[in-house]
PDB file of C-alpha atoms in Angstrom:
ATOM      1  CA  ALA A   1     129.112  73.977  13.662  1.00 62.00           C
ATOM      2  CA  GLN A   2     129.174  70.201  13.802  1.00 71.00           C
ATOM      3  CA  SER A   3     128.099  68.891  17.177  1.00 85.00           C
ATOM      4  CA  VAL A   4     126.841  65.898  19.106  1.00 91.00           C
ATOM      5  CA  SER A   5     124.201  66.394  21.786  1.00 93.00           C
ATOM      6  CA  GLN A   6     123.245  64.093  24.607  1.00 94.00           C
ATOM      7  CA  HIS A   7     120.309  65.662  26.349  1.00 86.00           C
ATOM      8  CA  ASN A   8     120.293  63.595  29.522  1.00 87.00           C
ATOM      9  CA  HIS A   9     123.194  64.385  31.829  1.00 89.00           C
ATOM     10  CA  HIS A  10     122.244  61.989  34.602  1.00 94.00           C
ATOM     11  CA  VAL A  11     119.666  59.221  34.500  1.00 96.00           C
ATOM     12  CA  ILE A  12     118.682  57.242  37.576  1.00 97.00           C
ATOM     13  CA  LEU A  13     116.746  54.020  37.161  1.00 97.00           C
ATOM     14  CA  SER A  14     115.779  51.023  39.210  1.00 97.00           C
ATOM     15  CA  GLU A  15     116.819  47.556  38.096  1.00 96.00           C
ATOM     16  CA  ALA A  16     114.598  46.073  35.393  1.00 96.00           C
ATOM     17  CA  ALA A  17     113.478  49.496  34.195  1.00 97.00           C
ATOM     18  CA  SER A  18     113.741  50.287  30.497  1.00 97.00           C
ATOM     19  CA  LEU A  19     116.387  52.695  29.273  1.00 97.00           C
ATOM     20  CA  GLU A  20     116.552  55.158  26.431  1.00 97.00           C
ATOM     21  CA  LEU A  21     119.399  57.653  26.103  1.00 97.00           C
ATOM     22  CA  GLY A  22     119.119  60.353  23.483  1.00 96.00           C
ATOM     23  CA  CYS A  23     121.782  61.352  20.982  1.00 96.00           C
ATOM     24  CA  ASN A  24     121.418  63.940  18.244  1.00 96.00           C
ATOM     25  CA  TYR A  25     124.006  65.253  15.841  1.00 93.00           C
ATOM     26  CA  SER A  26     124.283  68.128  13.432  1.00 90.00           C
ATOM     27  CA  TYR A  27     126.577  66.696  10.751  1.00 81.00           C
ATOM     28  CA  GLY A  28     125.583  66.711   7.121  1.00 78.00           C
ATOM     29  CA  GLY A  29     126.424  63.949   4.726  1.00 80.00           C
ATOM     30  CA  THR A  30     127.466  60.413   5.535  1.00 84.00           C
ATOM     31  CA  VAL A  31     128.120  59.627   9.182  1.00 88.00           C
ATOM     32  CA  ASN A  32     129.214  56.669  11.228  1.00 89.00           C
ATOM     33  CA  LEU A  33     127.666  56.442  14.673  1.00 93.00           C
ATOM     34  CA  PHE A  34     128.900  54.887  17.886  1.00 94.00           C
ATOM     35  CA  TRP A  35     127.958  54.363  21.486  1.00 96.00           C
ATOM     36  CA  TYR A  36     130.780  53.883  23.980  1.00 95.00           C
ATOM     37  CA  VAL A  37     130.488  52.995  27.654  1.00 94.00           C
ATOM     38  CA  GLN A  38     132.860  53.903  30.465  1.00 91.00           C
ATOM     39  CA  TYR A  39     132.434  51.855  33.629  1.00 91.00           C
ATOM     40  CA  PRO A  40     133.690  53.479  36.858  1.00 87.00           C
ATOM     41  CA  GLY A  41     137.453  53.714  36.804  1.00 81.00           C
ATOM     42  CA  GLN A  42     137.767  52.095  33.406  1.00 83.00           C
ATOM     43  CA  HIS A  43     138.427  53.167  29.837  1.00 82.00           C
ATOM     44  CA  LEU A  44     135.941  53.592  27.043  1.00 88.00           C
ATOM     45  CA  GLN A  45     134.609  50.445  25.451  1.00 90.00           C
ATOM     46  CA  LEU A  46     132.543  50.121  22.317  1.00 91.00           C
ATOM     47  CA  LEU A  47     128.900  49.146  22.882  1.00 94.00           C
ATOM     48  CA  LEU A  48     127.700  49.254  19.294  1.00 94.00           C
ATOM     49  CA  LYS A  49     128.152  51.062  16.015  1.00 93.00           C
ATOM     50  CA  TYR A  50     126.254  51.912  12.861  1.00 93.00           C
ATOM     51  CA  PHE A  51     127.847  52.247   9.453  1.00 88.00           C
ATOM     52  CA  SER A  52     125.154  51.246   6.974  1.00 87.00           C
ATOM     53  CA  GLY A  53     122.278  48.838   6.424  1.00 90.00           C
ATOM     54  CA  ASP A  54     119.673  48.036   9.059  1.00 93.00           C
ATOM     55  CA  PRO A  55     119.183  51.204  11.121  1.00 94.00           C
ATOM     56  CA  LEU A  56     118.455  49.112  14.213  1.00 96.00           C
ATOM     57  CA  VAL A  57     121.792  48.029  15.578  1.00 95.00           C
ATOM     58  CA  LYS A  58     122.291  45.460  18.310  1.00 94.00           C
ATOM     59  CA  GLY A  59     125.319  45.640  20.557  1.00 92.00           C
ATOM     60  CA  ILE A  60     126.785  43.880  23.537  1.00 90.00           C
ATOM     61  CA  LYS A  61     125.045  43.319  26.869  1.00 93.00           C
ATOM     62  CA  GLY A  62     121.544  43.655  25.434  1.00 95.00           C
ATOM     63  CA  PHE A  63     121.923  47.215  24.185  1.00 96.00           C
ATOM     64  CA  GLU A  64     120.550  48.407  20.873  1.00 97.00           C
ATOM     65  CA  ALA A  65     120.356  51.720  19.061  1.00 97.00           C
ATOM     66  CA  GLU A  66     118.252  53.047  16.223  1.00 96.00           C
ATOM     67  CA  PHE A  67     119.529  55.411  13.571  1.00 95.00           C
ATOM     68  CA  ILE A  68     116.796  57.777  12.394  1.00 94.00           C
ATOM     69  CA  LYS A  69     118.311  59.800   9.602  1.00 91.00           C
ATOM     70  CA  SER A  70     115.431  62.251   9.316  1.00 92.00           C
ATOM     71  CA  LYS A  71     115.785  63.135  12.977  1.00 93.00           C
ATOM     72  CA  PHE A  72     119.601  63.077  13.046  1.00 93.00           C
ATOM     73  CA  SER A  73     119.297  60.777  16.032  1.00 95.00           C
ATOM     74  CA  PHE A  74     120.926  57.605  17.310  1.00 97.00           C
ATOM     75  CA  ASN A  75     119.247  56.766  20.599  1.00 97.00           C
ATOM     76  CA  LEU A  76     120.491  53.966  22.820  1.00 97.00           C
ATOM     77  CA  ARG A  77     118.005  51.539  24.370  1.00 97.00           C
ATOM     78  CA  LYS A  78     117.908  48.585  26.699  1.00 97.00           C
ATOM     79  CA  PRO A  79     114.646  46.930  27.746  1.00 97.00           C
ATOM     80  CA  SER A  80     115.748  45.985  31.254  1.00 97.00           C
ATOM     81  CA  VAL A  81     118.761  47.528  32.964  1.00 97.00           C
ATOM     82  CA  GLN A  82     120.924  45.894  35.597  1.00 96.00           C
ATOM     83  CA  TRP A  83     122.937  47.354  38.443  1.00 96.00           C
ATOM     84  CA  SER A  84     126.093  46.524  36.477  1.00 95.00           C
ATOM     85  CA  ASP A  85     124.990  48.933  33.738  1.00 97.00           C
ATOM     86  CA  THR A  86     125.887  51.845  36.006  1.00 97.00           C
ATOM     87  CA  ALA A  87     128.375  53.798  33.901  1.00 95.00           C
ATOM     88  CA  GLU A  88     128.926  56.828  31.703  1.00 94.00           C
ATOM     89  CA  TYR A  89     127.604  56.504  28.149  1.00 96.00           C
ATOM     90  CA  PHE A  90     129.022  58.459  25.242  1.00 94.00           C
ATOM     91  CA  CYS A  91     127.558  58.913  21.803  1.00 95.00           C
ATOM     92  CA  ALA A  92     130.080  59.599  19.032  1.00 92.00           C
ATOM     93  CA  VAL A  93     129.730  60.643  15.421  1.00 90.00           C
ATOM     94  CA  LYS A  94     132.368  60.279  12.743  1.00 85.00           C
ATOM     95  CA  SER A  95     132.269  62.195   9.485  1.00 80.00           C
ATOM     96  CA  ASN A  96     135.288  61.961   7.196  1.00 73.00           C
ATOM     97  CA  ASN A  97     138.256  62.141   9.554  1.00 68.00           C
ATOM     98  CA  ASP A  98     136.444  64.080  12.235  1.00 74.00           C
ATOM     99  CA  MET A  99     135.119  62.162  15.246  1.00 79.00           C
ATOM    100  CA  ARG A 100     133.318  63.933  18.033  1.00 84.00           C
ATOM    101  CA  PHE A 101     131.837  62.726  21.273  1.00 89.00           C
ATOM    102  CA  GLY A 102     128.799  63.933  23.119  1.00 91.00           C
ATOM    103  CA  ALA A 103     129.127  65.213  26.670  1.00 88.00           C
ATOM    104  CA  GLY A 104     128.101  61.855  28.063  1.00 92.00           C
ATOM    105  CA  THR A 105     125.165  60.596  30.125  1.00 94.00           C
ATOM    106  CA  ARG A 106     125.734  59.170  33.561  1.00 94.00           C
ATOM    107  CA  LEU A 107     123.480  56.202  34.257  1.00 96.00           C
ATOM    108  CA  THR A 108     122.924  55.118  37.830  1.00 97.00           C
ATOM    109  CA  VAL A 109     120.988  51.897  38.342  1.00 97.00           C
ATOM    110  CA  LYS A 110     119.666  51.320  41.839  1.00 95.00           C
ATOM    111  CA  PRO A 111     119.631  47.697  43.001  1.00 88.00           C
TER     112      PRO A 111
ATOM    113  CA  ASP B   1     148.036  41.313  25.406  1.00 58.00           C
ATOM    114  CA  THR B   2     146.682  44.818  25.893  1.00 67.00           C
ATOM    115  CA  ALA B   3     145.642  46.367  22.581  1.00 89.00           C
ATOM    116  CA  VAL B   4     146.239  50.006  23.531  1.00 93.00           C
ATOM    117  CA  SER B   5     148.433  50.745  26.526  1.00 94.00           C
ATOM    118  CA  GLN B   6     149.376  53.975  28.237  1.00 95.00           C
ATOM    119  CA  THR B   7     152.015  54.859  30.783  1.00 95.00           C
ATOM    120  CA  PRO B   8     151.905  56.089  33.405  1.00 95.00           C
ATOM    121  CA  LYS B   9     148.465  55.293  34.742  1.00 92.00           C
ATOM    122  CA  TYR B  10     148.668  58.082  37.303  1.00 94.00           C
ATOM    123  CA  LEU B  11     150.771  61.231  37.189  1.00 95.00           C
ATOM    124  CA  VAL B  12     150.948  63.830  39.942  1.00 95.00           C
ATOM    125  CA  THR B  13     153.211  66.801  39.338  1.00 96.00           C
ATOM    126  CA  GLN B  14     153.806  70.449  40.127  1.00 96.00           C
ATOM    127  CA  MET B  15     152.817  73.425  38.031  1.00 96.00           C
ATOM    128  CA  GLY B  16     155.465  74.458  35.555  1.00 96.00           C
ATOM    129  CA  ASN B  17     156.913  70.985  35.094  1.00 96.00           C
ATOM    130  CA  ASP B  18     157.264  69.194  31.757  1.00 97.00           C
ATOM    131  CA  LYS B  19     155.873  65.690  31.470  1.00 96.00           C
ATOM    132  CA  SER B  20     155.234  63.019  28.854  1.00 97.00           C
ATOM    133  CA  ILE B  21     152.595  60.328  28.533  1.00 97.00           C
ATOM    134  CA  LYS B  22     153.326  57.328  26.370  1.00 97.00           C
ATOM    135  CA  CYS B  23     150.924  55.339  24.244  1.00 97.00           C
ATOM    136  CA  GLU B  24     151.451  52.130  22.321  1.00 96.00           C
ATOM    137  CA  GLN B  25     149.085  50.046  20.225  1.00 95.00           C
ATOM    138  CA  ASN B  26     149.693  46.524  18.973  1.00 94.00           C
ATOM    139  CA  LEU B  27     146.691  46.377  16.647  1.00 90.00           C
ATOM    140  CA  GLY B  28     148.535  47.402  13.507  1.00 90.00           C
ATOM    141  CA  HIS B  29     146.338  50.480  13.172  1.00 89.00           C
ATOM    142  CA  ASP B  30     147.512  53.404  11.106  1.00 87.00           C
ATOM    143  CA  THR B  31     145.926  56.214  13.107  1.00 87.00           C
ATOM    144  CA  MET B  32     146.286  57.157  16.762  1.00 91.00           C
ATOM    145  CA  TYR B  33     144.538  59.816  18.820  1.00 90.00           C
ATOM    146  CA  TRP B  34     144.764  61.715  22.069  1.00 93.00           C
ATOM    147  CA  TYR B  35     141.655  62.770  23.967  1.00 91.00           C
ATOM    148  CA  LYS B  36     141.256  64.851  27.104  1.00 92.00           C
ATOM    149  CA  GLN B  37     138.437  64.045  29.512  1.00 89.00           C
ATOM    150  CA  ASP B  38     137.749  66.791  31.995  1.00 84.00           C
ATOM    151  CA  SER B  39     136.148  66.602  35.425  1.00 80.00           C
ATOM    152  CA  LYS B  40     132.693  66.756  33.869  1.00 76.00           C
ATOM    153  CA  LYS B  41     133.506  63.676  31.784  1.00 75.00           C
ATOM    154  CA  PHE B  42     133.457  65.666  28.542  1.00 79.00           C
ATOM    155  CA  LEU B  43     135.714  64.085  25.923  1.00 84.00           C
ATOM    156  CA  LYS B  44     137.624  66.367  23.607  1.00 85.00           C
ATOM    157  CA  ILE B  45     139.861  65.195  20.815  1.00 85.00           C
ATOM    158  CA  MET B  46     143.274  66.808  20.921  1.00 89.00           C
ATOM    159  CA  PHE B  47     145.319  65.217  18.158  1.00 86.00           C
ATOM    160  CA  SER B  48     145.365  62.399  15.687  1.00 85.00           C
ATOM    161  CA  TYR B  49     148.287  61.000  13.709  1.00 87.00           C
ATOM    162  CA  ASN B  50     148.054  59.014  10.497  1.00 83.00           C
ATOM    163  CA  ASN B  51     151.270  57.541   9.138  1.00 74.00           C
ATOM    164  CA  LYS B  52     153.302  60.045  11.133  1.00 69.00           C
ATOM    165  CA  GLU B  53     151.361  63.007   9.841  1.00 77.00           C
ATOM    166  CA  LEU B  54     149.198  65.185  12.016  1.00 79.00           C
ATOM    167  CA  ILE B  55     145.750  65.236  10.466  1.00 72.00           C
ATOM    168  CA  ILE B  56     143.664  66.778  13.223  1.00 69.00           C
ATOM    169  CA  ASN B  57     144.876  69.424  15.590  1.00 72.00           C
ATOM    170  CA  GLU B  58     142.120  70.905  17.709  1.00 68.00           C
ATOM    171  CA  THR B  59     142.601  74.266  19.375  1.00 77.00           C
ATOM    172  CA  VAL B  60     144.813  73.046  22.168  1.00 86.00           C
ATOM    173  CA  PRO B  61     147.651  75.095  23.646  1.00 89.00           C
ATOM    174  CA  ASN B  62     150.991  74.683  21.936  1.00 88.00           C
ATOM    175  CA  ARG B  63     152.354  73.496  25.267  1.00 93.00           C
ATOM    176  CA  PHE B  64     150.934  70.157  24.159  1.00 93.00           C
ATOM    177  CA  SER B  65     152.882  68.361  21.471  1.00 92.00           C
ATOM    178  CA  PRO B  66     152.294  64.859  20.104  1.00 91.00           C
ATOM    179  CA  LYS B  67     155.328  62.845  19.113  1.00 90.00           C
ATOM    180  CA  SER B  68     155.121  59.684  17.037  1.00 89.00           C
ATOM    181  CA  PRO B  69     158.370  57.738  16.613  1.00 88.00           C
ATOM    182  CA  ASP B  70     156.521  55.078  14.607  1.00 88.00           C
ATOM    183  CA  LYS B  71     152.948  54.180  13.764  1.00 86.00           C
ATOM    184  CA  ALA B  72     152.586  52.023  16.876  1.00 93.00           C
ATOM    185  CA  HIS B  73     153.397  54.872  19.257  1.00 94.00           C
ATOM    186  CA  LEU B  74     151.969  58.309  19.885  1.00 94.00           C
ATOM    187  CA  ASN B  75     153.361  60.097  22.911  1.00 95.00           C
ATOM    188  CA  LEU B  76     151.986  63.298  24.395  1.00 96.00           C
ATOM    189  CA  HIS B  77     154.443  65.839  25.731  1.00 96.00           C
ATOM    190  CA  ILE B  78     153.222  68.693  27.889  1.00 96.00           C
ATOM    191  CA  ASN B  79     155.373  71.717  28.707  1.00 96.00           C
ATOM    192  CA  SER B  80     154.865  74.137  31.593  1.00 96.00           C
ATOM    193  CA  LEU B  81     151.983  72.264  33.151  1.00 96.00           C
ATOM    194  CA  GLU B  82     149.059  74.311  34.482  1.00 96.00           C
ATOM    195  CA  LEU B  83     146.346  73.517  37.008  1.00 95.00           C
ATOM    196  CA  GLY B  84     143.780  73.340  34.217  1.00 93.00           C
ATOM    197  CA  ASP B  85     145.679  70.506  32.585  1.00 95.00           C
ATOM    198  CA  SER B  86     144.457  68.175  35.325  1.00 95.00           C
ATOM    199  CA  ALA B  87     142.299  65.610  33.568  1.00 95.00           C
ATOM    200  CA  VAL B  88     142.260  62.074  32.269  1.00 93.00           C
ATOM    201  CA  TYR B  89     144.050  61.671  28.962  1.00 95.00           C
ATOM    202  CA  PHE B  90     143.021  58.806  26.703  1.00 94.00           C
ATOM    203  CA  CYS B  91     144.941  57.423  23.793  1.00 95.00           C
ATOM    204  CA  ALA B  92     143.068  55.597  21.036  1.00 93.00           C
ATOM    205  CA  SER B  93     143.826  53.947  17.726  1.00 91.00           C
ATOM    206  CA  SER B  94     141.908  52.942  14.623  1.00 87.00           C
ATOM    207  CA  GLN B  95     142.395  51.760  11.064  1.00 83.00           C
ATOM    208  CA  VAL B  96     141.169  54.664   8.987  1.00 70.00           C
ATOM    209  CA  GLY B  97     139.033  53.730   6.030  1.00 61.00           C
ATOM    210  CA  GLY B  98     138.352  50.217   7.207  1.00 53.00           C
ATOM    211  CA  LEU B  99     134.864  48.861   6.660  1.00 47.00           C
ATOM    212  CA  MET B 100     134.041  48.882  10.322  1.00 54.00           C
ATOM    213  CA  GLU B 101     136.388  51.531  11.626  1.00 70.00           C
ATOM    214  CA  THR B 102     136.330  51.653  15.388  1.00 82.00           C
ATOM    215  CA  GLN B 103     138.504  53.485  17.826  1.00 86.00           C
ATOM    216  CA  TYR B 104     140.027  51.377  20.559  1.00 89.00           C
ATOM    217  CA  PHE B 105     140.882  53.234  23.733  1.00 91.00           C
ATOM    218  CA  GLY B 106     143.661  52.875  26.225  1.00 93.00           C
ATOM    219  CA  PRO B 107     143.039  52.773  29.981  1.00 90.00           C
ATOM    220  CA  GLY B 108     143.699  56.468  30.458  1.00 92.00           C
ATOM    221  CA  THR B 109     146.309  58.488  32.310  1.00 95.00           C
ATOM    222  CA  ARG B 110     145.071  60.471  35.279  1.00 94.00           C
ATOM    223  CA  LEU B 111     147.063  63.687  35.467  1.00 96.00           C
ATOM    224  CA  LEU B 112     146.884  65.879  38.560  1.00 95.00           C
ATOM    225  CA  VAL B 113     148.724  69.189  38.537  1.00 96.00           C
ATOM    226  CA  LEU B 114     149.309  70.713  41.962  1.00 95.00           C
TER     227      LEU B 114
END
C-alpha cells in the first residue's frame, strides 16, 4: 500500500542546533513531494516542494530538503533552528490525484 | 483577502446532532479537499472535488457528505455526530495539473462532540 513515513514523532532541540527530519514514501512512479508546517494553533503552510529538476530544494525560513530517489526519501533540514521553528512538520507525497501526508513530527526548540 | 476560509472556526455540539462546516476559496482553483486531523495530529484526506465531481472518497462513514454548490465552495455535512468525530477539519484547494500544484489550506474548524 502507498504510504508516507515520518520516523521521528517528537524532536527536541536547543536553539542553533541543526535539524534533519526524515520522510520516506512507498509510491512508485512519478511523485511530487512537499513539506508543510503547522505552527501552534494555526493552519498548514507550505515550506517547500519538489516537482522536478535539482533534487535539493530550498524553501522559506532557511529550510531545505533533498529528494533521493533511490532511497525514496525527502528529508527536511535546517542548519540552525530558532525557537520560532517550534511546530508540527508534515511530509506529503502526491502521485496522480492521490495526496497523502505523513503522521507529522513535532519539533520543540528550547530557547 | 483570505485565500481559503472556513466557518465556523470552533464548533461544540452534542452527540446525534447534524452540523455543517463551510469552506470557500477565492484562488480560482478547480479542486477542493477536506482533511481530518485527529488528536495525534495525523492528517487524513476525506474527500476531494474537481469541477463538482467527487474524485477521491476515502473510507469515511457515510454520515459525512461533501456538498459543492460551485467550484469555489465545498461544504462538509455531518449527520448523527459521534464522539469520535471530534477533530480539526481542514479544507484545502489546488489547481490540479498545474506546473507547481500546491494545496492551500484553510485555518481549520475545531469540532468537539460532547
